[in-house]
Amino acid sequence: MRKTLLKVEALSSGYGGVDILKDVSFEVKESEIACIIGPNGAGKSTLIKTVYGLLKPSAGKIIFKDEEISGLNPLHVLKKGISYLPQGRAVFPLMTVQENLEMGAFSRRDAKVREDLAKIYEKFPILKERRNQLAGNLSGGEQQILAIAMALLLYPTLMMLDEPSLGLSPQSMSMIFETIKAVNKEGITLLMVEQNAKKALQLADHAIVLELGRKRFEGSGQEVLANPELRKLYLGG
């Protein structure tokens, strides 16, 4: 049995005193891929922003590695081992790939940074080829890989991604999902919000379906894919 890494208990959160997320509970196990799906406005991004500390919960608890982290600021959450990749391209467009990676390790003061940079280039040859190019000149898929690589330099236990395939071509989208699988094979737990629900569910060990800020269903990715009602509502039949 995999151990619980992240536990969300009766969580409510939102903006300006209005709760978008209402009484949501779920668990994410170590080394699994979990995805959050649902229509626009369901509270998916609100959920992971609250886990990361960008939003403060109005009720409930967030427990990571058996420690409550509810309401901690993002820097403290990051130091606990949770990384967050927001929607869009979380890179510095006017800096080179190399400079972006160095920025990714901004909070590290150890002697292994150069060694880890070399490992990143070994892991992602496309970044090595582009190391002296401005990040803003990379394709959307390459920028997303760079953002993932930057996050990896901080040794996250849990990586949260908000719409990693947003705005990408089909080819780049496939490249990102393959990258996500490769990262997970290294033992990193992933929690992602994804509008391409069918593709995400094919990858996911665990799925949470949100609707109007509440949890509608929870189960394996395959259980969601096999559920006729959920397929009709969220996957187009």
Short mmCIF file of C-alpha atoms in Angstrom, two decimals:
data_model
loop_
_atom_site.label_atom_id
_atom_site.label_comp_id
_atom_site.label_asym_id
_atom_site.label_seq_id
_atom_site.Cartn_x
_atom_site.Cartn_y
_atom_site.Cartn_z
CA MET A 1 0.00 0.00 0.00
CA ARG A 2 1.27 3.43 -0.93
CA LYS A 3 1.49 5.91 1.92
CA THR A 4 -0.65 9.06 1.86
CA LEU A 5 1.48 12.07 0.89
CA LEU A 6 -1.13 14.83 0.70
CA LYS A 7 -4.45 14.91 2.54
CA VAL A 8 -7.06 17.60 1.94
CA GLU A 9 -9.83 17.65 4.55
CA ALA A 10 -13.12 19.54 4.13
CA LEU A 11 -11.32 22.36 2.32
CA SER A 12 -13.10 25.58 1.36
CA SER A 13 -11.38 28.48 -0.36
CA GLY A 14 -11.96 31.30 -2.79
CA TYR A 15 -11.48 34.97 -3.55
CA GLY A 16 -12.59 38.10 -1.72
CA GLY A 17 -14.49 36.20 0.94
CA VAL A 18 -16.48 34.15 -1.59
CA ASP A 19 -15.79 30.41 -1.52
CA ILE A 20 -15.28 28.83 -4.93
CA LEU A 21 -14.15 25.54 -3.41
CA LYS A 22 -16.55 24.01 -0.89
CA ASP A 23 -15.90 21.20 1.57
CA VAL A 24 -13.54 19.19 -0.67
CA SER A 25 -11.69 16.16 0.73
CA PHE A 26 -9.29 13.73 -0.96
CA GLU A 27 -5.90 12.06 -0.57
CA VAL A 28 -2.93 11.73 -2.90
CA LYS A 29 -0.64 8.73 -2.41
CA GLU A 30 3.14 8.69 -2.79
CA SER A 31 4.49 8.26 -6.34
CA GLU A 32 1.12 8.45 -8.08
CA ILE A 33 -0.24 10.71 -10.79
CA ALA A 34 -3.44 12.37 -9.63
CA CYS A 35 -5.52 14.62 -11.86
CA ILE A 36 -8.29 17.08 -11.13
CA ILE A 37 -10.87 17.49 -13.88
CA GLY A 38 -14.12 19.34 -14.25
CA PRO A 39 -15.74 22.16 -16.23
CA ASN A 40 -14.51 25.75 -16.18
CA GLY A 41 -15.27 27.41 -12.88
CA ALA A 42 -15.35 24.13 -10.97
CA GLY A 43 -12.57 25.24 -8.60
CA LYS A 44 -9.69 23.19 -10.00
CA SER A 45 -7.07 25.94 -10.07
CA THR A 46 -8.40 27.35 -6.80
CA LEU A 47 -7.70 24.00 -5.19
CA ILE A 48 -4.03 23.74 -6.09
CA LYS A 49 -3.44 27.45 -5.46
CA THR A 50 -4.78 26.90 -1.95
CA VAL A 51 -2.55 23.87 -1.38
CA TYR A 52 0.44 25.98 -2.49
CA GLY A 53 -0.47 28.88 -0.21
CA LEU A 54 -1.38 31.40 -2.90
CA LEU A 55 -4.90 31.41 -1.45
CA LYS A 56 -5.82 31.00 2.21
CA PRO A 57 -8.44 28.39 3.08
CA SER A 58 -11.59 29.62 4.81
CA ALA A 59 -12.13 26.15 6.31
CA GLY A 60 -10.55 22.72 6.37
CA LYS A 61 -7.03 21.35 6.55
CA ILE A 62 -4.14 20.59 4.19
CA ILE A 63 -1.77 17.92 5.49
CA PHE A 64 1.49 17.09 3.71
CA LYS A 65 3.77 14.33 4.98
CA ASP A 66 1.68 14.17 8.17
CA GLU A 67 2.24 17.88 8.85
CA GLU A 68 -0.46 20.52 8.55
CA ILE A 69 0.52 23.21 6.04
CA SER A 70 -2.82 25.04 5.82
CA GLY A 71 -2.25 28.75 5.26
CA LEU A 72 1.55 28.62 4.97
CA ASN A 73 3.00 31.06 2.45
CA PRO A 74 4.26 29.68 -0.88
CA LEU A 75 7.96 29.92 0.00
CA HIS A 76 7.44 27.75 3.08
CA VAL A 77 5.31 25.30 1.09
CA LEU A 78 8.07 25.10 -1.54
CA LYS A 79 10.64 24.36 1.15
CA LYS A 80 8.43 21.52 2.41
CA GLY A 81 8.86 19.81 -0.98
CA ILE A 82 5.89 21.00 -3.07
CA SER A 83 6.49 22.71 -6.41
CA TYR A 84 3.82 24.49 -8.46
CA LEU A 85 3.75 25.24 -12.18
CA PRO A 86 1.00 27.77 -12.94
CA GLN A 87 -0.95 28.09 -16.16
CA GLY A 88 1.01 29.47 -19.09
CA ARG A 89 4.76 29.32 -19.41
CA ALA A 90 6.48 29.68 -16.05
CA VAL A 91 9.83 30.72 -17.52
CA PHE A 92 11.80 33.95 -17.88
CA PRO A 93 11.45 34.67 -21.62
CA LEU A 94 14.32 37.19 -21.85
CA MET A 95 16.81 34.87 -20.16
CA THR A 96 18.58 31.90 -21.73
CA VAL A 97 17.68 28.30 -20.98
CA GLN A 98 20.85 28.03 -18.87
CA GLU A 99 19.97 31.18 -16.92
CA ASN A 100 16.43 29.92 -16.35
CA LEU A 101 17.74 26.67 -14.91
CA GLU A 102 20.10 28.57 -12.64
CA MET A 103 17.13 30.64 -11.47
CA GLY A 104 15.24 27.39 -10.83
CA ALA A 105 17.86 26.53 -8.21
CA PHE A 106 17.67 30.02 -6.67
CA SER A 107 17.11 28.83 -3.10
CA ARG A 108 19.87 26.22 -3.10
CA ARG A 109 23.23 26.90 -1.52
CA ASP A 110 24.82 23.47 -1.92
CA ALA A 111 27.74 22.42 -4.11
CA LYS A 112 25.71 20.00 -6.24
CA VAL A 113 23.89 22.56 -8.37
CA ARG A 114 26.30 22.23 -11.33
CA GLU A 115 26.12 18.46 -11.11
CA ASP A 116 22.33 18.58 -11.11
CA LEU A 117 22.31 20.97 -14.08
CA ALA A 118 24.37 18.42 -16.00
CA LYS A 119 21.84 15.72 -15.08
CA ILE A 120 18.98 17.92 -16.29
CA TYR A 121 20.70 18.32 -19.66
CA GLU A 122 21.20 14.57 -19.81
CA LYS A 123 17.55 14.01 -18.98
CA PHE A 124 16.27 16.65 -21.42
CA PRO A 125 18.60 16.77 -24.46
CA ILE A 126 16.40 19.38 -26.14
CA LEU A 127 17.29 21.83 -23.37
CA LYS A 128 20.99 21.12 -23.82
CA GLU A 129 20.67 21.89 -27.52
CA ARG A 130 18.90 25.17 -26.70
CA ARG A 131 20.92 26.11 -23.59
CA ASN A 132 22.12 29.45 -25.02
CA GLN A 133 18.80 30.42 -26.61
CA LEU A 134 16.34 32.81 -25.00
CA ALA A 135 13.54 30.88 -23.33
CA GLY A 136 10.99 33.09 -25.09
CA ASN A 137 12.17 31.73 -28.45
CA LEU A 138 11.44 28.12 -27.52
CA SER A 139 8.26 26.39 -28.64
CA GLY A 140 5.42 26.17 -26.14
CA GLY A 141 6.21 22.53 -25.41
CA GLU A 142 9.91 23.26 -24.91
CA GLN A 143 9.09 26.11 -22.53
CA GLN A 144 6.90 23.77 -20.50
CA ILE A 145 9.69 21.19 -20.34
CA LEU A 146 12.04 23.95 -19.18
CA ALA A 147 9.57 24.92 -16.43
CA ILE A 148 9.38 21.29 -15.29
CA ALA A 149 13.18 21.04 -15.32
CA MET A 150 13.46 24.21 -13.22
CA ALA A 151 11.09 22.70 -10.66
CA LEU A 152 13.06 19.44 -10.56
CA LEU A 153 16.18 21.28 -9.43
CA LEU A 154 14.51 21.86 -6.05
CA TYR A 155 13.94 18.12 -5.48
CA PRO A 156 10.16 18.27 -5.07
CA THR A 157 8.30 15.38 -3.49
CA LEU A 158 5.04 16.66 -4.98
CA MET A 159 4.80 18.58 -8.25
CA MET A 160 1.54 20.39 -9.02
CA LEU A 161 0.81 21.46 -12.59
CA ASP A 162 -2.02 23.74 -13.67
CA GLU A 163 -3.05 23.03 -17.27
CA PRO A 164 0.36 21.81 -18.51
CA SER A 165 -0.94 21.20 -22.05
CA LEU A 166 -2.79 24.53 -22.38
CA GLY A 167 -2.29 26.12 -25.79
CA LEU A 168 0.06 23.43 -27.08
CA SER A 169 0.01 21.74 -30.47
CA PRO A 170 -0.93 18.02 -30.48
CA GLN A 171 2.74 17.11 -30.95
CA SER A 172 3.89 19.32 -28.05
CA MET A 173 1.02 18.03 -25.92
CA SER A 174 2.19 14.44 -26.41
CA MET A 175 5.73 15.50 -25.53
CA ILE A 176 4.54 17.08 -22.26
CA PHE A 177 2.53 14.04 -21.21
CA GLU A 178 5.52 11.81 -21.93
CA THR A 179 7.65 14.15 -19.80
CA ILE A 180 5.11 13.92 -16.97
CA LYS A 181 5.25 10.13 -17.12
CA ALA A 182 9.07 10.18 -17.05
CA VAL A 183 9.10 12.50 -14.02
CA ASN A 184 6.65 10.24 -12.21
CA LYS A 185 8.81 7.18 -12.91
CA GLU A 186 11.51 8.85 -10.80
CA GLY A 187 9.17 8.59 -7.82
CA ILE A 188 7.85 12.16 -7.86
CA THR A 189 4.15 12.48 -7.07
CA LEU A 190 2.17 14.62 -9.50
CA LEU A 191 -1.11 16.47 -8.98
CA MET A 192 -2.34 18.19 -12.11
CA VAL A 193 -5.29 20.19 -13.31
CA GLU A 194 -5.95 19.42 -16.95
CA GLN A 195 -8.65 20.39 -19.44
CA ASN A 196 -7.62 17.58 -21.78
CA ALA A 197 -9.41 15.24 -19.42
CA LYS A 198 -9.30 12.12 -21.56
CA LYS A 199 -5.53 12.25 -22.02
CA ALA A 200 -4.96 13.07 -18.33
CA LEU A 201 -7.20 10.23 -17.16
CA GLN A 202 -5.29 7.76 -19.33
CA LEU A 203 -2.18 8.70 -17.34
CA ALA A 204 -3.74 9.07 -13.92
CA ASP A 205 -3.66 6.57 -11.08
CA HIS A 206 -6.18 8.73 -9.25
CA ALA A 207 -8.79 11.24 -10.40
CA ILE A 208 -10.87 13.87 -8.63
CA VAL A 209 -13.86 15.30 -10.49
CA LEU A 210 -15.00 18.75 -9.36
CA GLU A 211 -18.26 20.45 -10.22
CA LEU A 212 -19.38 23.86 -8.91
CA GLY A 213 -16.65 23.76 -6.28
CA ARG A 214 -17.59 20.39 -4.85
CA LYS A 215 -16.19 16.90 -5.35
CA ARG A 216 -18.49 15.04 -7.71
CA PHE A 217 -16.51 11.80 -8.00
CA GLU A 218 -13.22 10.26 -6.96
CA GLY A 219 -11.58 7.09 -8.22
CA SER A 220 -8.96 5.78 -10.60
CA GLY A 221 -8.49 7.35 -14.01
CA GLN A 222 -9.82 4.18 -15.60
CA GLU A 223 -12.94 4.24 -13.40
CA VAL A 224 -13.76 7.74 -14.63
CA LEU A 225 -13.14 6.75 -18.23
CA ALA A 226 -15.39 3.70 -17.81
CA ASN A 227 -18.25 5.59 -16.14
CA PRO A 228 -20.91 6.37 -18.81
CA GLU A 229 -22.41 9.32 -16.90
CA LEU A 230 -19.03 10.94 -16.26
CA ARG A 231 -17.95 10.32 -19.85
CA LYS A 232 -21.08 12.07 -21.10
CA LEU A 233 -20.74 15.02 -18.74
CA TYR A 234 -17.01 15.66 -18.89
CA LEU A 235 -15.53 13.75 -21.81
CA GLY A 236 -18.04 14.32 -24.56
CA GLY A 237 -19.60 10.86 -24.46
#
